[in-house]
mmCIF file of C-alpha atoms in Angstrom:
data_model
loop_
_atom_site.group_PDB
_atom_site.id
_atom_site.type_symbol
_atom_site.label_atom_id
_atom_site.label_comp_id
_atom_site.label_asym_id
_atom_site.label_seq_id
_atom_site.Cartn_x
_atom_site.Cartn_y
_atom_site.Cartn_z
ATOM 1 C CA PRO A 269 -43.649 9.585 163.358
ATOM 2 C CA ARG A 270 -45.606 12.367 161.606
ATOM 3 C CA PRO A 271 -48.152 14.561 163.804
ATOM 4 C CA ILE A 272 -51.630 13.657 162.609
ATOM 5 C CA LEU A 273 -52.771 17.118 163.442
ATOM 6 C CA ASP A 274 -51.735 18.232 160.407
ATOM 7 C CA MET A 275 -54.455 19.234 158.023
ATOM 8 C CA SER A 276 -53.039 18.844 154.534
ATOM 9 C CA TYR A 277 -52.504 15.592 154.796
ATOM 10 C CA SER A 278 -56.704 15.540 153.878
ATOM 11 C CA ARG A 279 -59.496 17.808 155.057
ATOM 12 C CA HIS A 280 -61.267 15.529 156.858
ATOM 13 C CA PHE A 281 -58.583 13.745 158.611
ATOM 14 C CA LEU A 282 -59.165 14.403 162.597
ATOM 15 C CA ASP A 283 -57.179 12.294 164.970
ATOM 16 C CA PHE A 284 -58.596 14.056 168.435
ATOM 17 C CA GLN A 285 -55.756 13.395 170.323
ATOM 18 C CA GLY A 286 -52.498 14.081 168.157
ATOM 19 C CA SER A 287 -51.657 11.023 168.678
ATOM 20 C CA SER A 288 -48.176 10.520 166.260
ATOM 21 C CA ILE A 289 -48.677 7.793 163.605
ATOM 22 C CA PRO A 290 -45.340 6.563 161.482
ATOM 23 C CA SER A 291 -45.263 7.633 157.840
ATOM 24 C CA SER A 292 -44.251 4.525 157.124
ATOM 25 C CA MET A 293 -45.178 0.752 158.371
ATOM 26 C CA LYS A 294 -44.838 -3.292 157.322
ATOM 27 C CA LYS A 295 -47.216 -5.145 155.663
ATOM 28 C CA LEU A 296 -47.563 -8.254 153.859
ATOM 29 C CA VAL A 297 -47.856 -8.179 149.771
ATOM 30 C CA VAL A 298 -49.055 -10.806 146.827
ATOM 31 C CA THR A 299 -45.771 -10.258 144.688
ATOM 32 C CA LYS A 300 -46.203 -13.651 142.716
ATOM 33 C CA LEU A 301 -49.462 -15.928 141.989
ATOM 34 C CA SER A 302 -49.015 -19.225 143.926
ATOM 35 C CA GLN A 303 -50.513 -21.347 146.166
ATOM 36 C CA ASN A 304 -47.565 -21.297 148.335
ATOM 37 C CA PHE A 305 -47.822 -18.781 150.665
ATOM 38 C CA ARG A 306 -44.047 -18.025 151.283
ATOM 39 C CA GLU A 307 -43.302 -18.013 147.609
ATOM 40 C CA ALA A 308 -46.096 -15.997 146.869
ATOM 41 C CA VAL A 309 -46.208 -13.274 149.908
ATOM 42 C CA THR A 310 -43.135 -10.566 150.435
ATOM 43 C CA LEU A 311 -42.980 -9.047 154.160
ATOM 44 C CA GLN A 312 -42.453 -5.131 153.310
ATOM 45 C CA GLN A 313 -41.084 -3.125 155.484
ATOM 46 C CA ASP A 314 -41.528 0.369 154.657
ATOM 47 C CA ALA A 315 -44.814 0.797 152.792
ATOM 48 C CA PRO A 316 -46.565 4.598 153.408
ATOM 49 C CA VAL A 317 -49.369 4.068 156.740
ATOM 50 C CA PRO A 318 -52.109 4.642 154.123
ATOM 51 C CA LEU A 319 -54.486 7.976 155.138
ATOM 52 C CA PRO A 320 -58.404 7.345 155.684
ATOM 53 C CA GLY A 321 -61.063 9.106 153.427
ATOM 54 C CA ASP A 322 -64.047 11.100 154.623
ATOM 55 C CA GLY A 323 -65.986 7.683 156.155
ATOM 56 C CA ASP A 324 -62.793 5.203 156.645
ATOM 57 C CA LEU A 325 -61.127 4.759 159.704
ATOM 58 C CA LEU A 326 -56.915 4.263 160.057
ATOM 59 C CA VAL A 327 -57.280 0.464 162.269
ATOM 60 C CA ARG A 328 -53.569 0.431 164.088
ATOM 61 C CA ASN A 329 -54.315 -3.740 163.762
ATOM 62 C CA ARG A 330 -53.238 -5.320 167.570
ATOM 63 C CA PHE A 331 -54.240 -9.331 166.155
ATOM 64 C CA VAL A 332 -55.104 -10.948 163.145
ATOM 65 C CA GLY A 333 -56.581 -13.913 161.985
ATOM 66 C CA ILE A 334 -54.862 -16.781 159.869
ATOM 67 C CA ASN A 335 -57.259 -18.716 157.832
ATOM 68 C CA ALA A 336 -57.153 -21.706 155.763
ATOM 69 C CA SER A 337 -58.148 -19.715 152.447
ATOM 70 C CA ASP A 338 -55.193 -17.263 152.545
ATOM 71 C CA ILE A 339 -53.406 -19.606 150.054
ATOM 72 C CA ASN A 340 -56.157 -19.408 148.083
ATOM 73 C CA TYR A 341 -56.251 -15.790 147.637
ATOM 74 C CA SER A 342 -52.194 -15.509 147.194
ATOM 75 C CA ALA A 343 -52.951 -17.956 144.460
ATOM 76 C CA GLY A 344 -55.122 -15.537 143.509
ATOM 77 C CA ARG A 345 -58.120 -17.757 143.042
ATOM 78 C CA TYR A 346 -61.025 -15.750 144.542
ATOM 79 C CA ASP A 347 -60.627 -13.082 142.039
ATOM 80 C CA PRO A 348 -58.329 -14.285 138.303
ATOM 81 C CA SER A 349 -58.396 -10.472 137.215
ATOM 82 C CA VAL A 350 -56.730 -8.789 140.064
ATOM 83 C CA LYS A 351 -53.054 -9.219 139.898
ATOM 84 C CA PRO A 352 -50.212 -8.711 142.194
ATOM 85 C CA PRO A 353 -48.842 -6.943 143.862
ATOM 86 C CA PHE A 354 -51.914 -6.708 146.092
ATOM 87 C CA ASP A 355 -52.661 -6.500 150.050
ATOM 88 C CA ILE A 356 -53.160 -9.972 151.753
ATOM 89 C CA GLY A 357 -55.102 -10.700 155.075
ATOM 90 C CA PHE A 358 -59.021 -10.847 155.606
ATOM 91 C CA GLU A 359 -59.773 -9.782 159.708
ATOM 92 C CA GLY A 360 -58.217 -7.827 161.964
ATOM 93 C CA VAL A 361 -59.143 -6.511 165.744
ATOM 94 C CA GLY A 362 -57.130 -3.318 166.604
ATOM 95 C CA ASP A 363 -58.054 0.285 167.471
ATOM 96 C CA VAL A 364 -59.012 3.616 165.529
ATOM 97 C CA VAL A 365 -55.868 5.432 165.487
ATOM 98 C CA ALA A 366 -57.356 8.120 163.088
ATOM 99 C CA LEU A 367 -60.793 8.536 160.794
ATOM 100 C CA GLY A 368 -62.208 11.069 158.120
ATOM 101 C CA LEU A 369 -65.306 13.681 159.043
ATOM 102 C CA SER A 370 -68.047 10.889 158.425
ATOM 103 C CA ALA A 371 -66.481 8.540 160.401
ATOM 104 C CA SER A 372 -66.107 10.426 163.893
ATOM 105 C CA ALA A 373 -70.313 10.375 163.661
ATOM 106 C CA ASP A 374 -69.793 7.060 165.275
ATOM 107 C CA TYR A 375 -66.553 6.550 166.145
ATOM 108 C CA THR A 376 -63.684 8.409 167.843
ATOM 109 C CA VAL A 377 -59.817 7.659 168.214
ATOM 110 C CA GLY A 378 -58.851 4.977 170.466
ATOM 111 C CA GLN A 379 -62.338 2.464 169.698
ATOM 112 C CA ALA A 380 -61.972 -0.862 169.290
ATOM 113 C CA VAL A 381 -62.876 -2.649 166.320
ATOM 114 C CA ALA A 382 -62.841 -5.578 164.393
ATOM 115 C CA TYR A 383 -63.258 -5.901 160.500
ATOM 116 C CA VAL A 384 -63.623 -7.816 157.477
ATOM 117 C CA LYS A 385 -61.697 -6.543 155.045
ATOM 118 C CA ALA A 386 -58.411 -7.484 152.711
ATOM 119 C CA GLY A 387 -55.161 -6.016 153.527
ATOM 120 C CA SER A 388 -55.675 -6.844 157.328
ATOM 121 C CA PHE A 389 -51.412 -8.470 156.952
ATOM 122 C CA ALA A 390 -50.591 -4.649 157.844
ATOM 123 C CA GLU A 391 -49.727 -2.682 161.363
ATOM 124 C CA TYR A 392 -51.973 -0.402 159.831
ATOM 125 C CA THR A 393 -55.155 -0.960 157.911
ATOM 126 C CA VAL A 394 -57.715 1.293 156.002
ATOM 127 C CA VAL A 395 -61.360 0.273 157.060
ATOM 128 C CA PRO A 396 -64.743 2.042 155.896
ATOM 129 C CA ALA A 397 -66.469 2.775 158.736
ATOM 130 C CA LYS A 398 -69.086 1.101 157.773
ATOM 131 C CA GLN A 399 -67.474 -1.751 157.920
ATOM 132 C CA ALA A 400 -65.968 -1.901 160.908
ATOM 133 C CA VAL A 401 -67.524 -3.565 164.196
ATOM 134 C CA PRO A 402 -67.427 -1.719 167.349
ATOM 135 C CA LEU A 403 -65.583 -3.912 170.157
ATOM 136 C CA PRO A 404 -65.813 -3.470 173.663
ATOM 137 C CA SER A 405 -61.936 -3.926 173.858
ATOM 138 C CA VAL A 406 -59.196 -5.952 171.579
ATOM 139 C CA LYS A 407 -59.031 -9.080 172.908
ATOM 140 C CA PRO A 408 -57.802 -12.016 170.948
ATOM 141 C CA GLU A 409 -60.656 -13.399 171.753
ATOM 142 C CA PHE A 410 -62.823 -11.528 169.570
ATOM 143 C CA LEU A 411 -61.075 -12.254 166.381
ATOM 144 C CA THR A 412 -62.116 -16.143 166.849
ATOM 145 C CA LEU A 413 -65.465 -14.414 166.181
ATOM 146 C CA VAL A 414 -64.849 -12.461 162.782
ATOM 147 C CA VAL A 415 -64.864 -14.682 159.950
ATOM 148 C CA SER A 416 -64.596 -18.207 161.701
ATOM 149 C CA GLY A 417 -67.373 -17.921 164.424
ATOM 150 C CA ALA A 418 -69.615 -16.022 161.824
ATOM 151 C CA THR A 419 -69.195 -18.821 159.199
ATOM 152 C CA ALA A 420 -70.377 -21.472 161.350
ATOM 153 C CA TYR A 421 -73.366 -19.095 162.831
ATOM 154 C CA ILE A 422 -74.692 -17.640 159.729
ATOM 155 C CA SER A 423 -74.562 -21.366 157.478
ATOM 156 C CA LEU A 424 -75.822 -23.128 160.561
ATOM 157 C CA LYS A 425 -78.830 -20.901 161.077
ATOM 158 C CA GLU A 426 -79.433 -20.666 157.005
ATOM 159 C CA LEU A 427 -78.559 -23.594 155.618
ATOM 160 C CA GLY A 428 -78.480 -26.260 158.341
ATOM 161 C CA GLU A 429 -82.320 -26.827 159.846
ATOM 162 C CA LEU A 430 -81.143 -27.325 163.051
ATOM 163 C CA SER A 431 -83.243 -28.660 165.463
ATOM 164 C CA GLU A 432 -83.326 -30.807 168.963
ATOM 165 C CA GLY A 433 -81.611 -34.293 168.228
ATOM 166 C CA LYS A 434 -80.729 -34.254 165.151
ATOM 167 C CA LYS A 435 -77.512 -35.719 164.406
ATOM 168 C CA VAL A 436 -74.823 -33.542 163.478
ATOM 169 C CA LEU A 437 -70.979 -34.040 162.232
ATOM 170 C CA VAL A 438 -68.131 -31.543 162.314
ATOM 171 C CA THR A 439 -65.243 -32.029 159.995
ATOM 172 C CA ALA A 440 -61.724 -30.680 162.035
ATOM 173 C CA ALA A 441 -63.705 -29.998 164.364
ATOM 174 C CA ALA A 442 -61.142 -28.519 166.752
ATOM 175 C CA GLY A 443 -60.136 -26.060 164.262
ATOM 176 C CA GLY A 444 -60.655 -22.409 164.268
ATOM 177 C CA THR A 445 -64.293 -22.739 162.716
ATOM 178 C CA GLY A 446 -64.639 -26.972 164.014
ATOM 179 C CA GLN A 447 -64.971 -25.612 167.284
ATOM 180 C CA PHE A 448 -67.868 -22.649 166.995
ATOM 181 C CA ALA A 449 -69.962 -25.017 164.930
ATOM 182 C CA VAL A 450 -69.532 -27.352 167.424
ATOM 183 C CA GLN A 451 -70.570 -25.500 170.259
ATOM 184 C CA LEU A 452 -73.999 -23.738 168.165
ATOM 185 C CA ALA A 453 -74.803 -27.410 166.888
ATOM 186 C CA LYS A 454 -74.276 -28.142 170.967
ATOM 187 C CA LYS A 455 -76.964 -25.093 171.847
ATOM 188 C CA ALA A 456 -79.615 -26.481 169.462
ATOM 189 C CA LYS A 457 -79.423 -29.369 171.793
ATOM 190 C CA CYS A 458 -77.909 -31.463 168.882
ATOM 191 C CA HIS A 459 -76.099 -34.942 169.438
ATOM 192 C CA VAL A 460 -72.180 -33.575 167.952
ATOM 193 C CA ILE A 461 -69.502 -35.809 166.481
ATOM 194 C CA GLY A 462 -66.482 -33.860 165.776
ATOM 195 C CA THR A 463 -63.804 -35.624 164.023
ATOM 196 C CA CYS A 464 -60.079 -34.161 164.410
ATOM 197 C CA SER A 465 -56.603 -36.046 164.600
ATOM 198 C CA SER A 466 -54.978 -36.240 168.188
ATOM 199 C CA ASP A 467 -56.157 -37.228 171.821
ATOM 200 C CA GLU A 468 -55.740 -33.660 172.439
ATOM 201 C CA LYS A 469 -57.610 -32.042 169.824
ATOM 202 C CA GLY A 470 -60.480 -35.011 170.792
ATOM 203 C CA GLY A 471 -60.133 -33.582 174.738
ATOM 204 C CA PHE A 472 -60.591 -30.307 173.427
ATOM 205 C CA LEU A 473 -63.915 -30.895 171.710
ATOM 206 C CA LYS A 474 -64.936 -33.332 174.773
ATOM 207 C CA SER A 475 -64.200 -29.751 176.583
ATOM 208 C CA ILE A 476 -66.811 -27.733 174.463
ATOM 209 C CA GLY A 477 -69.700 -29.977 174.866
ATOM 210 C CA CYS A 478 -68.825 -32.718 171.972
ATOM 211 C CA ASP A 479 -70.482 -35.792 172.818
ATOM 212 C CA HIS A 480 -68.258 -38.413 169.974
ATOM 213 C CA THR A 481 -64.815 -37.520 169.144
ATOM 214 C CA ILE A 482 -63.293 -39.595 166.508
ATOM 215 C CA ASN A 483 -59.401 -39.445 165.601
ATOM 216 C CA TYR A 484 -58.686 -39.900 161.909
ATOM 217 C CA LYS A 485 -54.992 -40.408 162.616
ATOM 218 C CA THR A 486 -55.712 -43.648 165.059
ATOM 219 C CA GLU A 487 -59.805 -44.744 163.832
ATOM 220 C CA ASN A 488 -61.537 -45.275 160.552
ATOM 221 C CA VAL A 489 -63.875 -42.749 160.738
ATOM 222 C CA GLU A 490 -66.211 -44.759 158.028
ATOM 223 C CA SER A 491 -65.776 -47.666 160.182
ATOM 224 C CA VAL A 492 -67.051 -45.906 163.270
ATOM 225 C CA LEU A 493 -69.743 -43.742 161.556
ATOM 226 C CA ARG A 494 -71.681 -47.187 160.128
ATOM 227 C CA LYS A 495 -71.161 -48.820 163.283
ATOM 228 C CA ASP A 496 -72.396 -46.366 165.800
ATOM 229 C CA TYR A 497 -74.969 -44.295 163.162
ATOM 230 C CA PRO A 498 -76.354 -46.552 161.144
ATOM 231 C CA GLU A 499 -79.216 -44.189 160.043
ATOM 232 C CA GLY A 500 -76.316 -41.745 158.849
ATOM 233 C CA VAL A 501 -76.103 -38.272 159.916
ATOM 234 C CA ASP A 502 -78.929 -35.391 159.370
ATOM 235 C CA VAL A 503 -75.949 -32.318 158.641
ATOM 236 C CA VAL A 504 -72.594 -32.602 157.733
ATOM 237 C CA TYR A 505 -70.222 -29.514 158.508
ATOM 238 C CA GLU A 506 -67.282 -29.627 155.983
ATOM 239 C CA SER A 507 -64.863 -27.967 155.642
ATOM 240 C CA VAL A 508 -62.053 -30.858 154.577
ATOM 241 C CA GLY A 509 -62.689 -32.203 151.107
ATOM 242 C CA GLY A 510 -60.990 -34.688 148.432
ATOM 243 C CA LYS A 511 -61.770 -38.174 150.821
ATOM 244 C CA MET A 512 -63.494 -36.556 154.177
ATOM 245 C CA PHE A 513 -66.310 -34.922 151.356
ATOM 246 C CA ASP A 514 -66.712 -38.551 150.165
ATOM 247 C CA LEU A 515 -66.897 -40.051 153.011
ATOM 248 C CA ALA A 516 -69.750 -37.769 154.447
ATOM 249 C CA LEU A 517 -71.852 -37.661 151.887
ATOM 250 C CA ASP A 518 -72.075 -41.409 152.071
ATOM 251 C CA SER A 519 -73.174 -40.860 155.567
ATOM 252 C CA LEU A 520 -76.180 -38.441 154.826
ATOM 253 C CA ALA A 521 -79.355 -39.453 156.565
ATOM 254 C CA THR A 522 -82.620 -39.263 154.332
ATOM 255 C CA LYS A 523 -83.376 -36.119 153.829
ATOM 256 C CA GLY A 524 -79.604 -35.005 155.169
ATOM 257 C CA ARG A 525 -77.669 -31.971 154.679
ATOM 258 C CA LEU A 526 -73.971 -31.256 153.918
ATOM 259 C CA ILE A 527 -72.413 -27.614 154.216
ATOM 260 C CA VAL A 528 -69.171 -26.710 152.197
ATOM 261 C CA ILE A 529 -67.655 -24.159 153.760
ATOM 262 C CA GLY A 530 -64.063 -24.922 152.112
ATOM 263 C CA PHE A 531 -62.207 -28.203 151.294
ATOM 264 C CA ILE A 532 -58.807 -27.429 152.608
ATOM 265 C CA SER A 533 -56.937 -30.438 151.267
ATOM 266 C CA GLY A 534 -57.054 -29.844 148.138
ATOM 267 C CA TYR A 535 -56.069 -26.026 148.785
ATOM 268 C CA GLN A 536 -51.704 -26.578 148.521
ATOM 269 C CA ASN A 537 -52.269 -28.519 145.184
ATOM 270 C CA PRO A 538 -51.774 -26.192 142.025
ATOM 271 C CA THR A 539 -55.706 -26.926 141.396
ATOM 272 C CA GLY A 540 -56.637 -26.045 144.465
ATOM 273 C CA LEU A 541 -58.905 -29.319 144.652
ATOM 274 C CA GLN A 542 -58.427 -33.132 145.494
ATOM 275 C CA PRO A 543 -59.908 -35.465 143.204
ATOM 276 C CA ILE A 544 -63.775 -36.813 144.809
ATOM 277 C CA LYS A 545 -65.805 -39.098 143.349
ATOM 278 C CA ALA A 546 -68.511 -37.323 142.169
ATOM 279 C CA GLN A 547 -69.820 -39.222 139.049
ATOM 280 C CA LEU A 548 -72.225 -41.393 141.854
ATOM 281 C CA LEU A 549 -73.340 -38.089 143.485
ATOM 282 C CA PRO A 550 -77.014 -37.453 141.691
ATOM 283 C CA ALA A 551 -77.537 -41.031 142.126
ATOM 284 C CA LYS A 552 -76.484 -40.824 145.752
ATOM 285 C CA LEU A 553 -78.743 -37.902 146.188
ATOM 286 C CA LEU A 554 -81.474 -38.800 144.757
ATOM 287 C CA LYS A 555 -81.118 -41.574 147.096
ATOM 288 C CA LYS A 556 -81.362 -40.004 149.836
ATOM 289 C CA SER A 557 -83.536 -36.847 149.023
ATOM 290 C CA ALA A 558 -80.381 -35.111 150.724
ATOM 291 C CA SER A 559 -78.677 -32.286 149.719
ATOM 292 C CA ILE A 560 -75.726 -30.283 148.993
ATOM 293 C CA ARG A 561 -74.783 -26.890 149.249
ATOM 294 C CA GLY A 562 -72.148 -24.211 149.700
ATOM 295 C CA PHE A 563 -71.243 -21.452 151.971
ATOM 296 C CA PHE A 564 -69.346 -18.419 151.113
ATOM 297 C CA LEU A 565 -69.387 -15.718 153.551
ATOM 298 C CA ASN A 566 -69.378 -12.894 151.198
ATOM 299 C CA HIS A 567 -72.381 -13.691 149.604
ATOM 300 C CA TYR A 568 -74.158 -13.179 154.278
ATOM 301 C CA PHE A 569 -72.837 -9.999 153.881
ATOM 302 C CA SER A 570 -76.547 -8.551 155.015
ATOM 303 C CA GLU A 571 -76.115 -11.200 157.765
ATOM 304 C CA TYR A 572 -73.171 -10.440 159.045
ATOM 305 C CA LYS A 573 -73.677 -8.002 161.705
ATOM 306 C CA MET A 574 -76.627 -9.351 163.521
ATOM 307 C CA ALA A 575 -74.382 -12.798 163.594
ATOM 308 C CA LEU A 576 -71.724 -11.261 164.735
ATOM 309 C CA SER A 577 -73.741 -9.042 167.494
ATOM 310 C CA GLU A 578 -74.827 -12.377 168.577
ATOM 311 C CA LEU A 579 -71.669 -14.381 169.027
ATOM 312 C CA LEU A 580 -70.092 -11.425 171.327
ATOM 313 C CA LYS A 581 -73.211 -11.164 173.165
ATOM 314 C CA MET A 582 -73.225 -15.288 174.196
ATOM 315 C CA TYR A 583 -69.414 -14.882 174.696
ATOM 316 C CA GLU A 584 -69.797 -11.823 177.172
ATOM 317 C CA ARG A 585 -72.069 -13.834 178.856
ATOM 318 C CA GLY A 586 -69.760 -16.745 178.896
ATOM 319 C CA GLY A 587 -71.691 -18.792 177.201
ATOM 320 C CA LEU A 588 -69.471 -19.862 174.506
ATOM 321 C CA VAL A 589 -65.191 -20.923 174.078
ATOM 322 C CA CYS A 590 -63.343 -19.013 171.885
ATOM 323 C CA GLU A 591 -59.913 -20.928 171.825
ATOM 324 C CA VAL A 592 -57.118 -18.881 170.771
ATOM 325 C CA ASP A 593 -53.824 -20.681 169.064
ATOM 326 C CA PHE A 594 -51.126 -18.136 169.428
ATOM 327 C CA GLY A 595 -48.333 -21.356 168.354
ATOM 328 C CA ASP A 596 -46.500 -21.471 171.483
ATOM 329 C CA ALA A 597 -46.194 -24.873 170.915
ATOM 330 C CA SER A 598 -44.667 -24.464 167.629
ATOM 331 C CA PRO A 599 -40.489 -25.192 167.269
ATOM 332 C CA GLU A 600 -40.370 -21.045 167.059
ATOM 333 C CA GLY A 601 -42.641 -20.184 169.751
ATOM 334 C CA LYS A 602 -45.299 -17.542 169.639
ATOM 335 C CA PHE A 603 -46.674 -15.915 166.398
ATOM 336 C CA THR A 604 -45.563 -12.377 166.776
ATOM 337 C CA GLY A 605 -46.020 -9.891 164.511
ATOM 338 C CA LEU A 606 -46.297 -10.085 160.623
ATOM 339 C CA GLU A 607 -43.094 -11.845 160.330
ATOM 340 C CA SER A 608 -44.451 -14.929 162.163
ATOM 341 C CA VAL A 609 -47.545 -14.958 159.361
ATOM 342 C CA PHE A 610 -45.220 -17.320 157.114
ATOM 343 C CA ARG A 611 -44.934 -19.731 160.549
ATOM 344 C CA ALA A 612 -48.302 -19.499 160.896
ATOM 345 C CA VAL A 613 -49.646 -20.547 158.077
ATOM 346 C CA ASP A 614 -47.163 -23.477 157.193
ATOM 347 C CA TYR A 615 -48.737 -24.392 161.308
ATOM 348 C CA MET A 616 -51.966 -24.345 160.205
ATOM 349 C CA TYR A 617 -51.860 -26.744 157.331
ATOM 350 C CA MET A 618 -49.252 -29.051 159.424
ATOM 351 C CA GLY A 619 -52.968 -29.498 161.236
ATOM 352 C CA LYS A 620 -51.292 -28.452 164.555
ATOM 353 C CA ASN A 621 -53.968 -26.045 165.642
ATOM 354 C CA ILE A 622 -56.542 -26.135 168.137
ATOM 355 C CA GLY A 623 -58.636 -23.272 167.935
ATOM 356 C CA LYS A 624 -58.204 -19.974 165.814
ATOM 357 C CA ILE A 625 -54.488 -19.086 164.917
ATOM 358 C CA VAL A 626 -54.378 -15.689 165.981
ATOM 359 C CA VAL A 627 -50.607 -13.388 165.206
ATOM 360 C CA GLU A 628 -50.175 -10.682 167.616
ATOM 361 C CA LEU A 629 -48.491 -7.864 166.113
ATOM 362 C CA PRO A 630 -46.825 -5.519 169.182
ATOM 363 C CA HIS A 631 -46.341 -1.808 169.088
ATOM 364 C CA SER A 632 -43.772 0.219 170.472
ATOM 365 C CA VAL A 633 -45.361 3.015 172.208
ATOM 366 C CA ASN A 634 -44.762 5.540 170.214
ATOM 367 C CA SER A 635 -48.274 7.811 170.940
ATOM 368 C CA LYS A 636 -50.584 9.664 173.623
ATOM 369 C CA LEU A 637 -53.383 6.606 173.364
#
């Protein structure tokens, strides 16, 4: 380990507690563009630990979140101009272990923070102080809110127009973001229907207030909706795509709204898409005065801090369940260490998770923190 108080590294680089930070670390890097995560991503054993600039924090990651779109990122779908190698992972929770001089106006060493920034699949990540969110402590539950909770909160607030008595359908309802769409729609006094792939997930959904669960492995979602909701549903929170998108569209009520937050069923395809029956789309929307809205969190960062602060308050008051899935039920057990990110991504695409998939990064204690 190198002593951080050697100021020759950076004029403004401070670590007030003189903790030892190693000079190299493990991190995951996209070395080849592919929607197959295992083919695209390499574990680097001896990457240099980055140095924070004047307005930055150096965060030692303790928990990192798995997102369905990790494989869109490894396939280069978000920014085709970026060529490998590049860092991957969207979100992390950890401790500030060093920081720049300007950043020290608002943060101190040892502080718990969350952040959304590419490059979280690493032992240490440099995060601009203005993009970090201070936390009361380092807990995996807080990580569930960073992307998944914020996506549900902002999309439903901005696009959902929820009000008492509205019927809300959440697809993949027991997943990382679905769990929050269910709970937030219930808080708005809506009637919530959730689709899921097992009775165990159905039980979890009922425990967080879901009024009607549909196990799409054993029930025909289309017939259930037609029979129980002949007038249709007012809002769909949709993340599956393909056939589920078609079905959701056909289930909309007059003036219904379909919010697309993803289409996970297609991400593993070379094109990233599952075909949908879009030819009749204009007629279907017109017939019902219905609308489809896309939601991508990056376009709503102006709302982000407010959303996260509200979600944190709800959780701290005990008004929000933040279900974390560490993969304890997966064949090789709990997701621990960057090596297990590969397994965690596979687990997500097998549809096994209940709640948000989180990987823990244990650290050997080699500092005074």
